[in-house]
Short mmCIF file of C-alpha atoms in Angstrom, two decimals:
data_model
loop_
_atom_site.label_atom_id
_atom_site.label_comp_id
_atom_site.label_asym_id
_atom_site.label_seq_id
_atom_site.Cartn_x
_atom_site.Cartn_y
_atom_site.Cartn_z
CA MET A 39 133.80 -6.33 8.50
CA ASP A 40 132.50 -9.13 6.40
CA LYS A 41 129.80 -9.50 3.76
CA GLU A 42 127.33 -11.01 6.24
CA PHE A 43 127.56 -7.93 8.47
CA PHE A 44 126.81 -5.58 5.57
CA GLU A 45 123.94 -7.72 4.32
CA LYS A 46 122.33 -7.57 7.78
CA TRP A 47 123.09 -3.87 8.24
CA PHE A 48 121.72 -2.87 4.83
CA GLY A 49 118.70 -5.11 5.41
CA GLY A 50 117.91 -3.22 8.61
CA PHE A 51 118.61 0.11 6.95
CA ASP A 52 116.23 -0.81 4.13
CA GLU A 53 113.50 -1.78 6.59
CA GLY A 54 113.91 1.57 8.33
CA LEU A 55 113.72 3.47 5.04
CA ASN A 56 110.52 1.65 4.13
CA GLN A 57 108.93 3.07 7.28
CA LEU A 58 109.65 6.69 6.31
CA ASN A 59 107.05 8.75 4.52
CA GLN A 60 107.88 10.63 1.32
CA GLU A 61 108.75 13.90 3.11
CA GLU A 62 111.10 12.11 5.53
CA CYS A 63 112.81 10.26 2.66
CA ALA A 64 113.24 13.51 0.74
CA ARG A 65 114.79 15.17 3.78
CA LEU A 66 117.16 12.25 4.37
CA PHE A 67 118.32 11.82 0.78
CA SER A 68 118.40 15.46 -0.32
CA LYS A 69 121.88 15.95 1.17
CA CYS A 70 123.05 12.65 -0.31
CA ALA A 71 121.87 13.73 -3.77
CA GLU A 72 123.39 17.18 -3.31
CA ARG A 73 126.77 15.72 -2.41
CA CYS A 74 126.62 13.27 -5.33
CA SER A 75 125.82 16.01 -7.81
CA CYS A 76 128.56 18.26 -6.45
CA ASP A 77 131.24 15.60 -6.31
CA ALA A 78 130.62 13.03 -9.03
CA LEU A 79 128.19 14.38 -11.58
CA LYS A 80 129.65 17.85 -11.98
CA TYR A 81 132.61 16.44 -13.92
CA PHE A 82 130.31 14.42 -16.16
CA TYR A 83 128.18 17.51 -16.85
CA ARG A 84 131.23 19.71 -17.41
CA ASP A 85 132.73 17.29 -19.93
CA LEU A 86 129.47 16.83 -21.81
CA PHE A 87 128.85 20.59 -21.85
CA ASN A 88 132.32 21.10 -23.33
CA GLU A 89 131.66 18.39 -25.94
CA CYS A 90 128.52 20.33 -26.92
CA ASP A 91 130.51 23.57 -27.26
CA GLY A 92 128.36 25.24 -24.61
CA ASP A 93 125.12 24.70 -26.53
CA LEU A 94 122.49 23.95 -23.87
CA ASP A 95 119.95 22.59 -26.35
CA LYS A 96 122.53 20.13 -27.65
CA PHE A 97 123.64 19.32 -24.07
CA PHE A 98 120.14 18.40 -22.89
CA LEU A 99 119.43 16.37 -26.01
CA ARG A 100 122.72 14.47 -25.61
CA LEU A 101 121.78 13.50 -22.05
CA LYS A 102 119.37 10.98 -23.57
CA GLU A 103 122.40 9.05 -24.82
CA LYS A 104 123.58 8.55 -21.25
CA LYS A 105 122.45 5.79 -18.94
CA ASP A 106 119.80 6.70 -16.36
CA ILE A 107 119.74 10.41 -17.25
CA ASP A 108 117.41 12.16 -19.65
CA GLY A 109 117.07 15.75 -20.70
CA LYS A 110 114.34 17.76 -22.28
CA VAL A 111 114.37 21.11 -24.04
CA VAL A 112 111.14 22.77 -22.88
CA GLU A 113 111.85 26.21 -24.35
CA SER A 114 114.99 26.50 -26.43
CA GLY A 115 117.59 28.72 -24.80
CA LYS A 116 115.48 29.22 -21.66
CA VAL A 117 113.85 26.22 -20.00
CA TYR A 118 115.22 22.70 -19.62
CA GLU A 119 114.39 19.58 -17.61
CA LEU A 120 116.96 17.24 -16.14
CA ILE A 121 115.44 13.83 -15.48
CA PHE A 122 117.04 11.05 -13.46
CA THR A 123 115.38 7.78 -14.42
CA LYS A 124 116.96 6.01 -11.46
CA CYS A 125 119.65 6.44 -8.85
CA GLY A 126 123.06 5.24 -10.02
CA CYS A 127 124.73 5.41 -6.61
CA PRO A 128 126.73 2.26 -5.76
CA LEU A 129 124.99 2.12 -2.37
CA TYR A 130 121.63 2.05 -4.12
CA THR A 131 122.56 -0.34 -6.90
#
């Protein structure tokens, strides 16, 4: 398959996505995000967690150093927020 085919296919796919409401998009992409986090991101998180010696406060603060991911310590030792500033998937980018 050539570049022209993919440009047309992704163009049509994009048009279809633009017609979905927020609930439909969430349903469609929830499995995609789940697979991404289980396959690709878990190694990133594991390595960073190890670099932080298992300190969750340090881990979430260090996320800010990483591209397109942010972390927030809401309540030290108890509550944290993981924030994706944008999707880094090659299909998206």
